[in-house]
Structures are given as C-alpha cells and as structure tokens.
XYZ file of C-alpha atoms in Angstrom:
556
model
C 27.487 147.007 105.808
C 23.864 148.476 106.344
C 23.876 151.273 109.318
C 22.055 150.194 111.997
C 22.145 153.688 114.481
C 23.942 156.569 115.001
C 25.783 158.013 117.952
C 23.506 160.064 120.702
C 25.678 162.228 123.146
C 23.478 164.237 125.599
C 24.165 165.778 128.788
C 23.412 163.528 131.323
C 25.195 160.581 128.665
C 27.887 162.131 126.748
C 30.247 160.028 124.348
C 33.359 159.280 126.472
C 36.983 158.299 125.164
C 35.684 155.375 127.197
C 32.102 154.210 126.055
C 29.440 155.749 124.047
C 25.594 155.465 123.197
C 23.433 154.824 120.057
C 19.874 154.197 119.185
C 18.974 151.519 116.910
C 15.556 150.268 115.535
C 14.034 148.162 118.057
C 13.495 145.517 115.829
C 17.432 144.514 115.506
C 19.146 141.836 117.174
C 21.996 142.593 119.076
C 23.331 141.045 122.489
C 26.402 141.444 124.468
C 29.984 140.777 123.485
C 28.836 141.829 119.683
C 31.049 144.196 117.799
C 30.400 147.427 116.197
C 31.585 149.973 114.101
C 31.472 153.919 114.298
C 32.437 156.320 111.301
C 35.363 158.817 113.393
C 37.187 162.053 112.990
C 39.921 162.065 110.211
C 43.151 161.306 110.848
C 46.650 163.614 110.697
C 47.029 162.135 106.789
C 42.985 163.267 105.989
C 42.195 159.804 105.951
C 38.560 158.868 107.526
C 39.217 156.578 110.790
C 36.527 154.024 112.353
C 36.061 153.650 116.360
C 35.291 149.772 117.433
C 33.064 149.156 120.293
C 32.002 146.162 122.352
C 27.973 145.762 123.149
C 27.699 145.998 126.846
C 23.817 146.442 127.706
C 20.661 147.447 125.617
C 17.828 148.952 126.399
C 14.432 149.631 125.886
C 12.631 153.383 125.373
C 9.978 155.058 124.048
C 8.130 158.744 124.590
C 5.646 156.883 127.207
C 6.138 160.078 130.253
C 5.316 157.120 132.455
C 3.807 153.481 133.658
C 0.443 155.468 134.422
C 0.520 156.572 130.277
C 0.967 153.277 129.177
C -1.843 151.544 131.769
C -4.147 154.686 130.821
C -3.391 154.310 126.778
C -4.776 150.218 126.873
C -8.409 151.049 127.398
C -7.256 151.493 131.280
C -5.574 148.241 131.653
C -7.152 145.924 128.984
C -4.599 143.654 127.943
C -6.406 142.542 124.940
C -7.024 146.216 123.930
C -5.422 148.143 120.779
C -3.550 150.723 122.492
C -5.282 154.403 122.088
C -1.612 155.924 121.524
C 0.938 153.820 119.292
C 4.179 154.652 120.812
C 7.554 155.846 119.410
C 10.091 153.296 120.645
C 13.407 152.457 120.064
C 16.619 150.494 121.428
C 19.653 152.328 122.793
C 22.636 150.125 123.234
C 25.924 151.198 125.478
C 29.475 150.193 124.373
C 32.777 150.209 125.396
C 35.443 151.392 122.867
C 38.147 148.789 122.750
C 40.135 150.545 119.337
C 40.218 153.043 116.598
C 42.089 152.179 113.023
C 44.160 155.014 113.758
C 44.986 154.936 117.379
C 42.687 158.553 117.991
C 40.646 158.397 121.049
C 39.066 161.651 121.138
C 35.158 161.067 121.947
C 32.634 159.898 119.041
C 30.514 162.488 117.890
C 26.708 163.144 118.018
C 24.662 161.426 115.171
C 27.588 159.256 113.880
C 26.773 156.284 111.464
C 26.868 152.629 113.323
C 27.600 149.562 112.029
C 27.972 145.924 112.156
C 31.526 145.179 112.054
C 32.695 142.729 109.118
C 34.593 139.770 109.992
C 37.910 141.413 109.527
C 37.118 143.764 111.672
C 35.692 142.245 114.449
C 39.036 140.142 114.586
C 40.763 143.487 114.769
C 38.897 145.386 117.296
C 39.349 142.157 119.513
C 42.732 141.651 119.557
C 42.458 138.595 117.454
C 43.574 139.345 113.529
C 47.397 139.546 114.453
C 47.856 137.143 117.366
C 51.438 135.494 117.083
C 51.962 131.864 118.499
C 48.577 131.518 117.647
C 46.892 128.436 120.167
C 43.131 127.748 119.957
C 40.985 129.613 122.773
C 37.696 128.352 121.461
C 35.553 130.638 119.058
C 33.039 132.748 119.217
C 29.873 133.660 118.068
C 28.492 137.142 116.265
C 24.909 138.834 115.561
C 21.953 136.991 115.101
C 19.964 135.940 112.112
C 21.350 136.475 108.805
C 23.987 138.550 110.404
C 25.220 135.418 112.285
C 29.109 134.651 112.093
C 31.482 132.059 114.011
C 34.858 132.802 114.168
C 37.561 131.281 115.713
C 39.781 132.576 118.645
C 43.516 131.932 119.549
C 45.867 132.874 122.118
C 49.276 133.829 121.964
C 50.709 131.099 123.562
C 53.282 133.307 125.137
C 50.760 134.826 127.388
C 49.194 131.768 128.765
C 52.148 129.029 129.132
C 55.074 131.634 128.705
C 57.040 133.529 128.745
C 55.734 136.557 128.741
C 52.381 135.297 130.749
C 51.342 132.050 132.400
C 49.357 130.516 134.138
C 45.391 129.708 133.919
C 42.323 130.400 136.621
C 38.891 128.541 135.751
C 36.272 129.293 138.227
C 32.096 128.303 138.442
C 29.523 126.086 140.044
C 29.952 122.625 139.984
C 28.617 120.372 137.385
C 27.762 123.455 135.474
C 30.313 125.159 134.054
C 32.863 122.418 132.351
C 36.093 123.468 134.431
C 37.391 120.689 133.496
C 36.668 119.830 129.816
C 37.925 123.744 129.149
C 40.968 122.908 130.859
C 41.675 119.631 128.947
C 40.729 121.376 125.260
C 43.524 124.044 126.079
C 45.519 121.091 126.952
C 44.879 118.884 123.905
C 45.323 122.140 122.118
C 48.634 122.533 123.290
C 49.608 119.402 122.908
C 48.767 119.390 119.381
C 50.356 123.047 118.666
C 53.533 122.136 120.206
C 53.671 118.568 118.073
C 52.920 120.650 114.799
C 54.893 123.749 115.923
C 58.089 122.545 117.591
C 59.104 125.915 118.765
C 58.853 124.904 122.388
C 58.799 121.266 124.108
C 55.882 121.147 126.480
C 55.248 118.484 129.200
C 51.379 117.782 131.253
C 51.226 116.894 135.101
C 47.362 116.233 135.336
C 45.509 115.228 138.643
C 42.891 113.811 138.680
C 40.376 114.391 141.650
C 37.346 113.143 140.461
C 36.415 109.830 139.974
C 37.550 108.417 136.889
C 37.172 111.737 134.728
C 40.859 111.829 133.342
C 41.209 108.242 133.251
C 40.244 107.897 129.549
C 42.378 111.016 127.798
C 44.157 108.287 125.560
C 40.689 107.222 123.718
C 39.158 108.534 121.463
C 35.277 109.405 122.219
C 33.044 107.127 120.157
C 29.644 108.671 120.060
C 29.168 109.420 116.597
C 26.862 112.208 117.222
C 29.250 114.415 119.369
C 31.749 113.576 116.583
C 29.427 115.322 114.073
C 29.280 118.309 116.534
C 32.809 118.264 117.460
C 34.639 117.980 113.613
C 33.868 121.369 112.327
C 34.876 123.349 115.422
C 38.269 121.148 115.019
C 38.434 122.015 111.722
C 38.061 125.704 112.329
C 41.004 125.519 114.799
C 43.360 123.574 113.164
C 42.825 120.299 115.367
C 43.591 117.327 115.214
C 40.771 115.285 115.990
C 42.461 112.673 117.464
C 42.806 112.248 121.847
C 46.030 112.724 124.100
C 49.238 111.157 122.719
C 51.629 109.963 124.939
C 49.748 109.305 128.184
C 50.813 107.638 131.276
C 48.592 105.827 134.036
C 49.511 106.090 137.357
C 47.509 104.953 140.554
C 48.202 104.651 144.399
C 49.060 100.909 145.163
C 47.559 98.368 146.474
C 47.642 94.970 146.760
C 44.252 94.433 145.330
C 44.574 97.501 142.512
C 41.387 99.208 143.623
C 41.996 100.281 147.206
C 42.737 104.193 146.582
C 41.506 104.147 143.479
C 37.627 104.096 141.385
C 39.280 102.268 137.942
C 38.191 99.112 137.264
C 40.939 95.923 138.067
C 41.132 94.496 134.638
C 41.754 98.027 132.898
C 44.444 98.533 135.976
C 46.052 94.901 135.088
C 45.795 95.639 131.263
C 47.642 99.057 131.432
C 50.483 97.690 133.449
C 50.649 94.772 131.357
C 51.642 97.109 127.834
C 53.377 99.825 130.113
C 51.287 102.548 130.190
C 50.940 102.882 134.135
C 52.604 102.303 137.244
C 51.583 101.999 140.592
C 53.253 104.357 142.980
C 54.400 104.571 146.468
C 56.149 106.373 148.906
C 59.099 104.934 150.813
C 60.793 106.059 153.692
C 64.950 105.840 152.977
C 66.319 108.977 151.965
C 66.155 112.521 153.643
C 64.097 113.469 150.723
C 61.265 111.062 151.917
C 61.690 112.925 155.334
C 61.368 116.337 153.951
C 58.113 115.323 152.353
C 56.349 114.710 155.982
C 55.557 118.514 155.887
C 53.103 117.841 153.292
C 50.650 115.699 155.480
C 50.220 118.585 157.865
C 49.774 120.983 154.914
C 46.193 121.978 156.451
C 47.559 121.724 160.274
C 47.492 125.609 161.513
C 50.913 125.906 163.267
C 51.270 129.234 164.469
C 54.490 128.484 166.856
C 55.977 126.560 164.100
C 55.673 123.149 166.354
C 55.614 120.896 163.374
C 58.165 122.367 162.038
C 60.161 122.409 164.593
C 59.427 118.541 164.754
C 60.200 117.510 161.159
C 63.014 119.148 161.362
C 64.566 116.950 164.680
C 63.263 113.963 161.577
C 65.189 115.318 159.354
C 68.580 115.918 161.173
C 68.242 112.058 162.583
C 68.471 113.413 166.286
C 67.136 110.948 169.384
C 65.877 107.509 168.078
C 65.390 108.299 164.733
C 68.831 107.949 163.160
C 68.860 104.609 161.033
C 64.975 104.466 160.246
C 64.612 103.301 157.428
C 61.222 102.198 157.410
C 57.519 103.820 157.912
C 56.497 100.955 160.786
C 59.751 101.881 162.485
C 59.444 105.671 162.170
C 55.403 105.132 163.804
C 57.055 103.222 166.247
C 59.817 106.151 167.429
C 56.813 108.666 167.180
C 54.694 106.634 169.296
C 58.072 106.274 172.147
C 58.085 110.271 172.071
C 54.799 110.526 173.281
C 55.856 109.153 176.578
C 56.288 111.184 179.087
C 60.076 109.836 180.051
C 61.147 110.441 176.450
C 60.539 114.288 176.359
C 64.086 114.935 177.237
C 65.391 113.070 173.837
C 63.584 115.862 171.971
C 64.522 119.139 173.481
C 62.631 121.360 175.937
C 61.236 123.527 173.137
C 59.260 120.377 171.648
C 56.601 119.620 174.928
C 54.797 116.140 174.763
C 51.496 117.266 174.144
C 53.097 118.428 170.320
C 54.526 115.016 170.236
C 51.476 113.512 170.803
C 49.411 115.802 168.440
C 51.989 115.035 165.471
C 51.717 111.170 166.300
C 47.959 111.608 166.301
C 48.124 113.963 162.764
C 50.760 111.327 160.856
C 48.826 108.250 162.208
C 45.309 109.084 161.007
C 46.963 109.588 157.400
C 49.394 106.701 157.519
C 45.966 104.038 158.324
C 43.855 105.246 155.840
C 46.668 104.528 152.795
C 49.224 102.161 154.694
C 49.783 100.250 151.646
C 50.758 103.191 149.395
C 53.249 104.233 152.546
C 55.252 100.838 151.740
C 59.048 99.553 152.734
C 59.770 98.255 149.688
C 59.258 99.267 145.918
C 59.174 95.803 144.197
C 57.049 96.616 140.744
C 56.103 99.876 142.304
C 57.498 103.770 141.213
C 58.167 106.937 143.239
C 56.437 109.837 141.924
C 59.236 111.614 141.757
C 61.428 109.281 139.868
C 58.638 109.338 136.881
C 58.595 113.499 136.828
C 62.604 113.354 136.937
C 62.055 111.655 133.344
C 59.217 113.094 131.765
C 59.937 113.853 128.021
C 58.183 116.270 125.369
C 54.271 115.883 125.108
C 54.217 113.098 127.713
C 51.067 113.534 129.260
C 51.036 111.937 132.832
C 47.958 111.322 134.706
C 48.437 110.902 138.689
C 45.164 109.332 140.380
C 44.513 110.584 143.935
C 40.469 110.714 143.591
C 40.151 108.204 146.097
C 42.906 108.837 148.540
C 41.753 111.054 151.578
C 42.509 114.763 151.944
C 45.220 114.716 153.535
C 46.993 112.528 151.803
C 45.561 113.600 148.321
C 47.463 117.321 149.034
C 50.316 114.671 149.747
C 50.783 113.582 146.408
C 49.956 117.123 145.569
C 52.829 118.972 146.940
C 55.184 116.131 146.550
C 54.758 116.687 142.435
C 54.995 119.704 142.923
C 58.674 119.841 144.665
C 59.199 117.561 142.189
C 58.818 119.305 139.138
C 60.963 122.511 140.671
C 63.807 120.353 141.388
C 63.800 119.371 137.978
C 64.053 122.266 136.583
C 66.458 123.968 138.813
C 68.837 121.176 138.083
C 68.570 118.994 140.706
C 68.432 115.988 138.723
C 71.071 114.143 136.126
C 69.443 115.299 133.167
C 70.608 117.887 130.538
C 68.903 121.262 130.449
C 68.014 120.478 126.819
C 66.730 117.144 127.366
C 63.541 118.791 129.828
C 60.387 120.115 128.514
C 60.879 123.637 128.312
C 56.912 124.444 129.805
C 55.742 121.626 132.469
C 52.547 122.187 132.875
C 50.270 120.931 136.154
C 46.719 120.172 136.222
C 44.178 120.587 139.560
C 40.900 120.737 140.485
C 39.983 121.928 143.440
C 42.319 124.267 143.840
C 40.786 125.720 146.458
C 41.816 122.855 149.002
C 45.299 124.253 148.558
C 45.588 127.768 147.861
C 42.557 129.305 149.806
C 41.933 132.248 152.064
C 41.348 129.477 154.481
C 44.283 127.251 154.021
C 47.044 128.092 157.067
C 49.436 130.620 156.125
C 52.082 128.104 157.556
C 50.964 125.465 154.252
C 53.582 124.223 152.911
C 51.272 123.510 149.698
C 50.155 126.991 149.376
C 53.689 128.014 149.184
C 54.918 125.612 147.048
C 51.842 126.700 144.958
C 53.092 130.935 145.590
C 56.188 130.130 144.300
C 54.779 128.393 140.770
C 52.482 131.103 140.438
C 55.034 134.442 141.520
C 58.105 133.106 140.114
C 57.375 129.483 137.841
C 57.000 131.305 134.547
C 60.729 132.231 134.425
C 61.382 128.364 135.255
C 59.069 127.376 132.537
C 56.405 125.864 135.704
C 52.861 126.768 134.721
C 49.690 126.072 136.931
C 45.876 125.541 135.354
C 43.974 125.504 138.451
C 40.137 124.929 138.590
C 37.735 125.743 141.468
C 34.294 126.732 142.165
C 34.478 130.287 143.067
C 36.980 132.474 142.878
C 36.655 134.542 145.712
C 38.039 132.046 147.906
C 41.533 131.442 145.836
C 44.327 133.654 147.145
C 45.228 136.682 146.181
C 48.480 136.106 144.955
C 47.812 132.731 143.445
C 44.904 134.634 141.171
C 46.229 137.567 140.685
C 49.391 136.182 139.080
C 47.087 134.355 136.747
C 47.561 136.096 133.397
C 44.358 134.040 131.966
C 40.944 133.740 133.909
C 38.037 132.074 132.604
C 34.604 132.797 134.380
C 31.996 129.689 133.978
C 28.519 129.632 135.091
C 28.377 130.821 138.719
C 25.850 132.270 141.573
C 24.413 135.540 142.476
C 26.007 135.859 145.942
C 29.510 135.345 144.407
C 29.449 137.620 141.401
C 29.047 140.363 143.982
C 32.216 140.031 145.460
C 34.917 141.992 144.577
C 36.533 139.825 142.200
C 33.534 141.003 140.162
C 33.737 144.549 141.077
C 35.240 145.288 137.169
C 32.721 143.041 135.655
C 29.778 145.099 133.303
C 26.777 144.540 135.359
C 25.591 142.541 132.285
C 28.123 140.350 132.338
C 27.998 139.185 135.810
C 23.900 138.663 135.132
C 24.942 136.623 132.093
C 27.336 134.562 134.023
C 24.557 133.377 136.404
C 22.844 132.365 133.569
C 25.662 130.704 131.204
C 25.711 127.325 129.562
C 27.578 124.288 129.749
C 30.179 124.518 126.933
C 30.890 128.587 127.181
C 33.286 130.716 129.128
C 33.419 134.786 129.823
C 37.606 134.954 129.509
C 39.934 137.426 130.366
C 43.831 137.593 128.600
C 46.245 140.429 127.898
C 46.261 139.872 124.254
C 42.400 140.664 123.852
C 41.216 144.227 123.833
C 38.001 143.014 125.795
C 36.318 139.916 127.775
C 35.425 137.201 125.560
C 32.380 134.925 125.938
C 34.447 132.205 124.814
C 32.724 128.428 123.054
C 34.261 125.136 123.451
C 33.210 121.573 121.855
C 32.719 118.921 123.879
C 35.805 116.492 124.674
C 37.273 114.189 121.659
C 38.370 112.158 124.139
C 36.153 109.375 125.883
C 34.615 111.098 128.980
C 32.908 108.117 130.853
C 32.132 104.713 129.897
C-alpha cells in the first residue's frame, strides 16, 4: 500500500522497543485501534522485516510558536479573516508495537516508511490470522473511507471456556453498554461451535435478573429489518442464524404462575403444557435442604461466625429439630428458641438475642416467597435435580427477576453447589455422560462477589472457588455488572476475558483503568451500544470489539 508517514525519533520522543511516533498528512483518516505497518532492520537471513503497531492517540501540530501567533495571524482575531500566515501543519500519531515478522524488537528507526496494514496483516499483528478453536468474538472495523475494511474476530475457545483460560468479565453503565446481548452472542456462538465442532460438550446455566429479558432465547427475532442488519455479520462468522436450541423454562412457583415471576400466565401454562419448563421449589427433607439455609444469610455480616454456628446445630438435628421435615415446622422450632427458657437446648455459645436475629433474618425471606418454600413437590422440580441431568447444549434458563434479594442469591448459590457436585461426582451419572464446560450466566454480579459483600458470604465463596479453581472442573462463570471496580479482586482477576462497555468518567479513573491508553478510557465514556473495548491472552492488543444485535426475540 501507499505510505502514509515515516518514523520521527527525537530526543524528548525517541522510538522505543515499546511505542514509536510518525507524522502523517493531516488530511488522513486514522483513529484508534487501527493498524499499521513500519519498513524494519533486516533480519539474521538478510531478509527485510516489518514492525506492526496499534494507533493509540493523534495529534495535531503545526510551526504556530504559540496561541498569541495564531490570534495575531487572523487580522487580530477576525474569524472570518484569511489568515496573514498559512501554516505548516501536520498529524503525528503514537503507537504501540504489538509484533515484528521476524520476532526483532530493536527500536524503529528515524524517517522509516509507514503504512496501512493489508488485511493479512492486520490479522497477524493482532493475534487473529492463526487462532486455533476458532469461536466468534465479534469483528472489527479498519480505516476510514476507501481504506475501510471489516474483518471478523475469533477466540480460541480454550482461553475463554477452557482449558487453558476461562471465564468472562463484562462491565459498563446500565442500559448502555449491551452486557447482556454480548454475553448471549458469545453464548449462541458457543452453542453453535460446539454443535458444528463436537470437540467438547458444553452445557448453559443462565439467570435471568431482569424482567423478562432471557425469557424469549428459543425464538427467533422477527423484525425483518434487524434481520437485514444481522445476516451478513452471521455470515462473516460462520453463524447460524437461527436462536438457542435446546432451552428450558424454569420459574419460581406459585399457585397462580405469576407470583415471583413478570411472564405472562398463558405463555407459563403453554410451556408446561409441551415440556419446556418447570416450576421449581425448595423443600425441606434432606440434610442437603438444610445445608442450603446458609445461602439466605449470604449478605448477613457474621464476624463471630453466629450463623454458622446456628445452621450447623440445623444440620446435626440437635434440640427440637430432629424429625423436621417441613418449612412451617422448622419456623415453628426457630420461633420456640427465641424464648428465653429454651436457650439451654442450644448451647451457651448460641445467646438468644442470635436466635432471635436468625428467626428474624429466615422469616423476612420465608414470607416474601412462602409458596416457592413448599412441603410437597406435586408437579413441581428441585433445582438441583434439573442441573444433576443437564445434557450437551441444553440451555436452561432459571427466573429469579422477581424474587427478592435475598432469596434471588438463594437460587443463586444453590445452582451453584449444584453444578460442583456434579462435576465432582456427587451424582449417579457417568463422567462421560456430563457436559464437559457448564457454563453459568449472571447479571449483577456485583450483588455477590463485591468489595462490599461480607467476607463470611457463602456466595462469594462459592463464586472464589468457580473462578480460582472451576476451569480444571470444566465450571466457567460470565458475569456482568456495571462497574468493575466494585467486583473482587480475585473473582476479576481470574477472569482471563474482560470486556469494557460504555462507562463513566469517575470510574475509568480507578485503578482497574490504571493500564488503559488515556485514549481508550476517553473512548469508553463515549462508546456505543453494540461495541466492546476487550481484553484476551490470545490478542497482541485491546480490541474495540462489534456485535449484531440479538437473533433471538428480545421483547415482545
């Protein structure tokens, strides 16, 4: 191609093995994230070599020796005016290197040709011309004008659901930046790539938080317009343009359908009718219901261990609660510990006042969704009875938009436990007959894993463990959530993909940030719906990744 600049190196900017700095005519289009090429130092074999480098900021100059020059040089500040002086200006853009054809990284020299790097070049100095496993990303977009090219970008899919990486991080404002469609086009995507691939079985655990957002993942979206926009990005990345396959319903019950939930009776009635959803509930028979009380006081800061130490007296049946079988019953035994006279039944290390507090905790949950927190199943499911079965590319969707905080990280955790003991073996199934990645779906992540959240949370280490040690189980966590900064650190920083959406000046200076290009983080302030700034080991540099809109129906 054409040069467009050539390399400067002075002394207060020299060329770096890092970055470098050329001028370019001030008439050329350029932004950041575009890729260029600089002619290099020969290699061992004689051969020329060629540097890549990634656009990080432009700027403006010319030989103006100050503001005063350029006020004086319009007829003293006449806008209309021809300038006295016409002014030698140009454009001076700063890159980051991200590769050299030949592996040399010695700095590029002074005066240096620069170019516009060709399509198969661009995919190399990205990371993205050999990528192995290949699963869509999203694509990108080049240069401007006549320059312009769209090319499509794909992860390795062993460095976002295993095994050598897992686990994704979506963060930005709400409304604004399309967490969740990004999250659900990876999804599809993997759905599709595993149904076309075979090399690995892969399972989905979605939640939905949000109204009725994921309630429609199993039909296809019918405006004919976003079709038209949708099809050729499909086609680019191999997709089928088709919605979720194998999708399963399930709500909180209620006698009426619609208590804990925002979908509409009929659609409810219809689903269970052709065996598509289930209701659930939760029961109180087996220790394992027990063990599960922890989760309802996931957000209770218990520094002396008090609940704890309270579940676990439950748990090993002592005082009146040996034979409950029922939730009425157990509220009932809770209620008699509160009294004064009964103190003795629990130990002296459990006062009444921590009774009483627990009663208070476990009642305000149990009111607000008695008739999911049933005695009998009937047509009902447990949660964890469904999980213990899920097959390749079933794609179950657990409703909990409705249901109230507490009892929404409830559900949460209790799928959670759920999908470890299946794949440690604690269920009758053959190793060969589970999904080899199971991978869960959550907004708001930051309800569960924040720097807020008690260090005591069962929930957040439930959620420690997927992240620190669920790749090697084949566990892997997409979590969503407004800003960043607030997720823990070890919940994040095992993430081995982030993707940063649109987001707001006071949180792009934290130090999550603190590696971002300063143009970057202004860009990000500024980004549409539909595009993502990503970060993954397999790419040489941050992306500012495109997505289509979803194929699947998004509202009614």
């Amino acid at each position: 191609m054409e040069a467009i600049g050539k390399i400067i190196a002075t002394e207060k900017q020299p060329s770096t093995i890092e970055e470098f700095i050329f001028w370019t005519r001030k008439d050329l289009k350029l932004k950041p994230f575009d890729v260029v090429v600089v002619d290099h130092v020969m290699d061992a074999q004689g051969n020329p070599t060629r540097t890549y480098g990634v656009i990080e900021e432009i700027s403006h100059m010319t030989d103006s020796p100050s503001a005063l020059a350029g006020y004086i040089s319009s007829d003293f500040g006449q806008v209309d005016s021809q300038s006295y002086t016409e002014r030698i200006g140009m454009n001076y853009v700063k890159c980051k290197v991200v590769g050299n054809t030949s592996n040399i990284y010695i700095p590029v020299q002074e005066g240096r040709k620069v170019y516009l790097a060709e399509r198969e070049e661009i995919m190399e100095a990205l990371g993205l011309n050999d990528v192995k496993h290949k699963l869509p990303a999203g694509y990108i977009e080049m240069y401007e004008g006549t320059n312009r090219q769209t090319l499509p970008v794909f992860f390795n899919s062993h460095f976002l659901i295993g095994p050598e990486g897992a686990h994704l991080n979506i963060s930005g404002i709400s409304g604004l930046a399309s967490k969740t469609s990004y999250a659900m086009f990876l999804m599809k995507a993997i759905q599709d790539y595993a149904i076309k691939t075979k090399e690995e079985s892969v399972a989905f655990i979605m939640m939905n938080v949000k109204g009725t957002d994921l309630l429609r993942i199993d039909q296809k979206n019918t405006h004919k317009d976003e079709l038209a926009k949708i099809k050729p990005i499909y086609d680019l990345l191999g997709l089928d343009m088709e919605p979720f396959k194998q999708v399963k319903y399930l709500y909180p019950y209620s006698k009426d359908y619609t208590s804990y939930t925002y979908e509409k009776v009929d659609t409810i009635k219809d689903r269970l009718a052709i065996g598509n959803a289930s209701q659930y509930k939760y029961l109180f028979e087996t220790d394992e219901d027990k063990e599960c009380l922890d989760l309802l006081f996931a957000n209770v800061d218990d520094p002396n261990d008090t609940v704890e130490s309270i579940i676990n007296f439950i748990i090993s049946n002592s005082g009146g609660f040996n034979g409950i079988e029922s939730w009425e019953d157990f509220k009932n035994e809770l209620y008699n510990q509160t009294q004064s006279d009964k103190a003795g039944k629990a130990g002296k290390e459990i006062s009444v006042m921590s009774w009483r507090k627990f009663y208070r905790l476990f009642n305000k949950s149990y009111q607000k969704c008695q008739q999911m927190f049933t005695n009998k199943l009937g047509n009902g499911v447990r949660l964890r009875d469904q999980i213990a079965c899920i097959g390749e590319n079933d794609v179950m969707v657990i409703d909990i938009a409705k249901l109230d905080e507490e009892s929404q990280g409830f559900v949460f955790g209790d799928v959670m436990r759920a999908v470890y003991n299946l794949k440690l073996g604690s269920t009758d199934r053959a190793d060969s007959d589970i999904p080899d990645r199971i991978i869960i779906f959550i907004d708001e992540l930051n309800k569960y894993a924040s720097t807020e959240v008690p260090k005591t949370s069962p929930i957040l280490h439930q959620l420690l463990d997927i992240t620190e040690r669920g790749r090697s189980l084949g566990i892997v966590l997409f979590g969503a959530e407004q800003f960043v900064s607030d997720i823990h650190r070890r919940v994040k920083g095992n993430c081995a993909t982030q993707a940063f959406g649109r987001t707001n000046a006071i949180e792009i200076s934290r130090d999550d940030f603190r590696f971002v290009p300063s143009v970057y983080k202004t860009m990000l302030t500024r980004m549409k719906q539909g595009e993502y700034i990503i970060q993954n080991p397999v790419f040489r540099s941050m992306l500012n990744i495109k997505f289509p809109l979803p194929i699947y129906k998004y509202f009614d």
